[in-house]
Every structure is written in structure tokens, then in C-alpha cells.
PDB file of C-alpha atoms in Angstrom:
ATOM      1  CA  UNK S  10       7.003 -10.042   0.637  1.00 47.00           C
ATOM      2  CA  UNK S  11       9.556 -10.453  -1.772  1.00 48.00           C
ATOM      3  CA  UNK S  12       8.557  -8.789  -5.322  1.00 52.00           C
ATOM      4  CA  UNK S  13      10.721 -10.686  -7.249  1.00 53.00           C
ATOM      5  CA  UNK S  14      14.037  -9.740  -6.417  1.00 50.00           C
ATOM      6  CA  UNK S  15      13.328  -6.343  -7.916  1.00 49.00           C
ATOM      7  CA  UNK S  16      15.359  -3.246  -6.428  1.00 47.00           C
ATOM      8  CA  UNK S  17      12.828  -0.984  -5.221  1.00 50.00           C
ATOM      9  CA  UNK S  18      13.493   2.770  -5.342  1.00 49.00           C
ATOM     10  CA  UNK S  19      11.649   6.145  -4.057  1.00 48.00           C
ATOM     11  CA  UNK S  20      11.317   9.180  -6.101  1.00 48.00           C
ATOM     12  CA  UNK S  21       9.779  11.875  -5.053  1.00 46.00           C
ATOM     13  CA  UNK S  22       9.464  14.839  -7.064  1.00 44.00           C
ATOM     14  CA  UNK S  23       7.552  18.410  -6.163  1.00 48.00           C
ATOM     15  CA  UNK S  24       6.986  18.816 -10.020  1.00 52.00           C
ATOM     16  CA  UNK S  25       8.142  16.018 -12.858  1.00 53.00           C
ATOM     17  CA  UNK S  26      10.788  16.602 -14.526  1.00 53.00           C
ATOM     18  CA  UNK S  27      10.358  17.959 -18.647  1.00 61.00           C
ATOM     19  CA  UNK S  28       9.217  15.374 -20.541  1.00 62.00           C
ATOM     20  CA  UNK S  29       8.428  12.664 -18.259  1.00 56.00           C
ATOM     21  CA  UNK S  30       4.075  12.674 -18.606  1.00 58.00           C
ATOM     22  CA  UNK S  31       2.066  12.640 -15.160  1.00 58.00           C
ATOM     23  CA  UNK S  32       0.353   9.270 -14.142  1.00 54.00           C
ATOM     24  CA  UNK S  33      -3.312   9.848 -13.552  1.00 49.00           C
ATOM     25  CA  UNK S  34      -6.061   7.180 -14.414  1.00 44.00           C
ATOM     26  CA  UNK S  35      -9.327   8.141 -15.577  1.00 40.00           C
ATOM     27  CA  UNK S  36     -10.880   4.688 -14.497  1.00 42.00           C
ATOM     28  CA  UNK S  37      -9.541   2.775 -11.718  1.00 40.00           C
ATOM     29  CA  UNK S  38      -9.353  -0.897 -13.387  1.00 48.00           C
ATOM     30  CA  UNK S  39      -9.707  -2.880  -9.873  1.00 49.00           C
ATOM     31  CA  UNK S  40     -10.461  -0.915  -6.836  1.00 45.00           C
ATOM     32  CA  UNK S  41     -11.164  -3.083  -3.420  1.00 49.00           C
ATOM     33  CA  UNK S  42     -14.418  -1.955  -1.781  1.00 44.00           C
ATOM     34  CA  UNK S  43     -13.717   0.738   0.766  1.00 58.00           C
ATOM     35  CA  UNK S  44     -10.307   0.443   0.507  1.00 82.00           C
ATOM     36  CA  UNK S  45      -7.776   3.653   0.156  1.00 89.00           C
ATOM     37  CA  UNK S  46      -5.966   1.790  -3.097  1.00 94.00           C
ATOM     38  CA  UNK S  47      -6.962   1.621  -6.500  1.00 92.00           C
ATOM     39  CA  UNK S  48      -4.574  -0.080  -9.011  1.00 94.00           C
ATOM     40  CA  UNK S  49      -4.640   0.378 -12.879  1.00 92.00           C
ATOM     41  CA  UNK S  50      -2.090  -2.442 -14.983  1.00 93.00           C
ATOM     42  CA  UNK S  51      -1.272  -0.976 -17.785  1.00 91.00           C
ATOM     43  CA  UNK S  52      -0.265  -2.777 -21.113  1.00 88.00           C
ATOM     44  CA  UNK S  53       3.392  -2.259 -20.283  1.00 90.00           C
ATOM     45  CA  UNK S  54       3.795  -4.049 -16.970  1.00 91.00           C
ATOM     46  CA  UNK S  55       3.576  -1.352 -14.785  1.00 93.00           C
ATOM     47  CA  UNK S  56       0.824  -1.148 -12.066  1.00 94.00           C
ATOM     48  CA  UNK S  57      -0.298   2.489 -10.961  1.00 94.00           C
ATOM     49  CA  UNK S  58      -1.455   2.056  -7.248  1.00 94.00           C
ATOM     50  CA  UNK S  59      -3.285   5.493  -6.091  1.00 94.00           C
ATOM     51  CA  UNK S  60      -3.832   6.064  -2.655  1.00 94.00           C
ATOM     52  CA  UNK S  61      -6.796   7.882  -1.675  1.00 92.00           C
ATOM     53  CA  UNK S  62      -7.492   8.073   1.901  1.00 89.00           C
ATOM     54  CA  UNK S  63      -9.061  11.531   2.717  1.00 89.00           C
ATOM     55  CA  UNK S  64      -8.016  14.113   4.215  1.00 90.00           C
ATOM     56  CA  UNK S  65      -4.142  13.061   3.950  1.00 91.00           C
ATOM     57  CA  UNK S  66      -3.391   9.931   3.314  1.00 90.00           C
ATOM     58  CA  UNK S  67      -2.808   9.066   7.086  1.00 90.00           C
ATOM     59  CA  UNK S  68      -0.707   5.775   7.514  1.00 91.00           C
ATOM     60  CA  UNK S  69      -3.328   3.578   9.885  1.00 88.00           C
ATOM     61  CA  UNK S  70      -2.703  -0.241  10.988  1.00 85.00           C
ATOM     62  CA  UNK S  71      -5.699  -0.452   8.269  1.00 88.00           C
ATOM     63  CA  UNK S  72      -3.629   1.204   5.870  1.00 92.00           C
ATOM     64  CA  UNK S  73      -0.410  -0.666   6.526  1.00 90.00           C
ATOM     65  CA  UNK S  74      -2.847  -4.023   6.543  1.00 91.00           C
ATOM     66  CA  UNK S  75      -4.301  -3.083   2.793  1.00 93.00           C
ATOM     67  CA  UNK S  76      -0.885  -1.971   1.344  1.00 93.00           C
ATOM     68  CA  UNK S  77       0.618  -4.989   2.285  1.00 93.00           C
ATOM     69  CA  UNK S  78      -2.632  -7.008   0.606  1.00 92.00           C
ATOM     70  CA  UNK S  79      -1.801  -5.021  -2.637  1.00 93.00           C
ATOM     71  CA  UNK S  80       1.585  -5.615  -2.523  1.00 93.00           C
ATOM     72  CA  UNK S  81       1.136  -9.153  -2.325  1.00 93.00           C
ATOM     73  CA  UNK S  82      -1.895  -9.250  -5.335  1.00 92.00           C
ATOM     74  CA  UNK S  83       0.721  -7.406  -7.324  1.00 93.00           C
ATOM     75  CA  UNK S  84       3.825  -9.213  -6.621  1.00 92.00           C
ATOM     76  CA  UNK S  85       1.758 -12.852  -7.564  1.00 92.00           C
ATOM     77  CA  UNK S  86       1.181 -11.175 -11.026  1.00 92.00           C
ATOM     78  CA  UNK S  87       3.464 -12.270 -13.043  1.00 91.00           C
ATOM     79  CA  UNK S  88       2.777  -9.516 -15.811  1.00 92.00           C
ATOM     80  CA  UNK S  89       4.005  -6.501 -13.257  1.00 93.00           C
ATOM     81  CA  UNK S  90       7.538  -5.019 -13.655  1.00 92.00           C
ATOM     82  CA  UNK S  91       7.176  -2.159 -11.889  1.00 92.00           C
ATOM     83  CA  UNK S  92       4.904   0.090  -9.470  1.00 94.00           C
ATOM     84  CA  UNK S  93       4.193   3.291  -9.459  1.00 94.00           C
ATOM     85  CA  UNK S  94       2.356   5.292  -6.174  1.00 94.00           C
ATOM     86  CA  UNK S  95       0.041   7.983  -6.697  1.00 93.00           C
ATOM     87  CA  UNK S  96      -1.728  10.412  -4.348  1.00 93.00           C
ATOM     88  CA  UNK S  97      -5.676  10.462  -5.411  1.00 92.00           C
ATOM     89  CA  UNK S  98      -5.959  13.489  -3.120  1.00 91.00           C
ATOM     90  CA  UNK S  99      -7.342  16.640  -4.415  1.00 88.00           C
ATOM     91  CA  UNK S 100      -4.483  18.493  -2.513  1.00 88.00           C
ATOM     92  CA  UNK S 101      -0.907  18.545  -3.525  1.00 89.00           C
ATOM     93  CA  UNK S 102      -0.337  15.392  -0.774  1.00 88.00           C
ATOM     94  CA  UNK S 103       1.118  12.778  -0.823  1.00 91.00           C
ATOM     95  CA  UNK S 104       1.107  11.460   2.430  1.00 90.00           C
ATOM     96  CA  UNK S 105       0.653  13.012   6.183  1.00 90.00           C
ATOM     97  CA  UNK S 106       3.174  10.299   7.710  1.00 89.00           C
ATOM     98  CA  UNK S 107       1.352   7.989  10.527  1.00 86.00           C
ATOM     99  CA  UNK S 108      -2.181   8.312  12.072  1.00 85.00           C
ATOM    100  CA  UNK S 109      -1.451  10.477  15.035  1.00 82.00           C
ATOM    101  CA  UNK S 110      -4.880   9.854  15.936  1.00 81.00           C
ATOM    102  CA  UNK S 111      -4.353   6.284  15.996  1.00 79.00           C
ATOM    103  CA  UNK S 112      -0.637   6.327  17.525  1.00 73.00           C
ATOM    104  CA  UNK S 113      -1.684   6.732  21.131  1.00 72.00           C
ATOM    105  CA  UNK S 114      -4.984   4.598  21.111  1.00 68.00           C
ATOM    106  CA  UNK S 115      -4.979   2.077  23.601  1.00 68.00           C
ATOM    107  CA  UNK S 116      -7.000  -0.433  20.628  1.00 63.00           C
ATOM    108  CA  UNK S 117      -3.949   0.098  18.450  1.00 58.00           C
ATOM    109  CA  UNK S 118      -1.271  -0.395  20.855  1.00 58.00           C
ATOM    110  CA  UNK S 119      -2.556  -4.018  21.586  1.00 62.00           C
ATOM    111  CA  UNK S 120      -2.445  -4.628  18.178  1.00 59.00           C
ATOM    112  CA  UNK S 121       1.033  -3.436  17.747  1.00 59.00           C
ATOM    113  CA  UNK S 122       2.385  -5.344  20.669  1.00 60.00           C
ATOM    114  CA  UNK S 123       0.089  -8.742  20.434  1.00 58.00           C
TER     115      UNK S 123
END
């Protein structure tokens, strides 16, 4: 995955700073069915994924499989200069970290190490 040469860079802010206005779609323009991303293009280039896998956004080898699918869809648009990642939680989360559930599963280890 190579997003055309852009430099990527992580904020992440407790509260935004003054003046900067708070991402939230009303209406998901392409949502993939059952997936934890929705993305919204907006008019300006910039692509608004929100991740919404209840009850914290826990980082699965489903997850990582689907990001990297929306990455990709993204990246072959050529109209997207930037992207932005949202929490669609109801809770002030942004992401748990990795499944812990998953971590120790003997079905996800093969995976990992086939």
C-alpha cells in the first residue's frame, strides 16, 4: 500500500483545538455490509473513515483485513488527498488496542503464522 507518496501523520487530540470544527457525518456515503468502516468523500478531497466496531473498537485479523481493503479503495481514488479516522462509538473511544480475545486463539495464531 503506497497512498501516493503522501506523508502520513497521527493526531490525536482529547478535545480539538478552538476553531478547528469536529468531523461527524450524518449519512455514511458508502458503508461495506457488516463491516466496522464507513467512509464519507467529501467535496474537498478528504475521505472521513469512521470506525465503528462495538464495544471498543478492538483491532481483530478481521479488522486489520477490512482496513487494509479501505485503504486500498481509497488510495485507487484519485480524488482523495487526505484521510481522516473517526471513532463511531457512543463512548469517548477511540480504540481498545488489539483483540485480546483473539490474541491467544489457537484459529488466529495459524493465521498469523501461515
Amino acid at each position: 500500500l503506497r497512498l501516493r507518496g503522501l506523508a502520513c501523520r497521527t493526531y490525536l487530540y482529547p478535545k480539538l483545538p478552538s476553531g478547528v470544527p469536529e468531523v461527524r457525518p450524518e449519512a455514511p456515503e458508502e458503508t461495506m455490509s457488516g463491516s466496522a468502516f464507513s467512509i464519507e468523500r467529501q467535496a474537498s478531497g478528504i475521505a472521513v473513515v469512521t470506525i465503528a466496531r462495538e464495544p471498543v473498537n478492538a483491532m481483530s485479523l478481521e479488522f486489520w483485513a477490512e482496513l487494509l481493503s479501505t485503504l486500498e479503495a481509497l488510495d485507487a481514488d484519485e480524488g482523495i488527498r487526505a484521510i481522516v479516522f473517526q471513532s463511531g462509538l457512543q463512548r469517548s473511544i477511540f480504540t481498545a488496542g488489539l483483540d485480546l480475545k483473539e490474541l491467544h486463539a489457537p484459529s488466529s495464531s495459524e493465521a498469523r503464522f501461515a
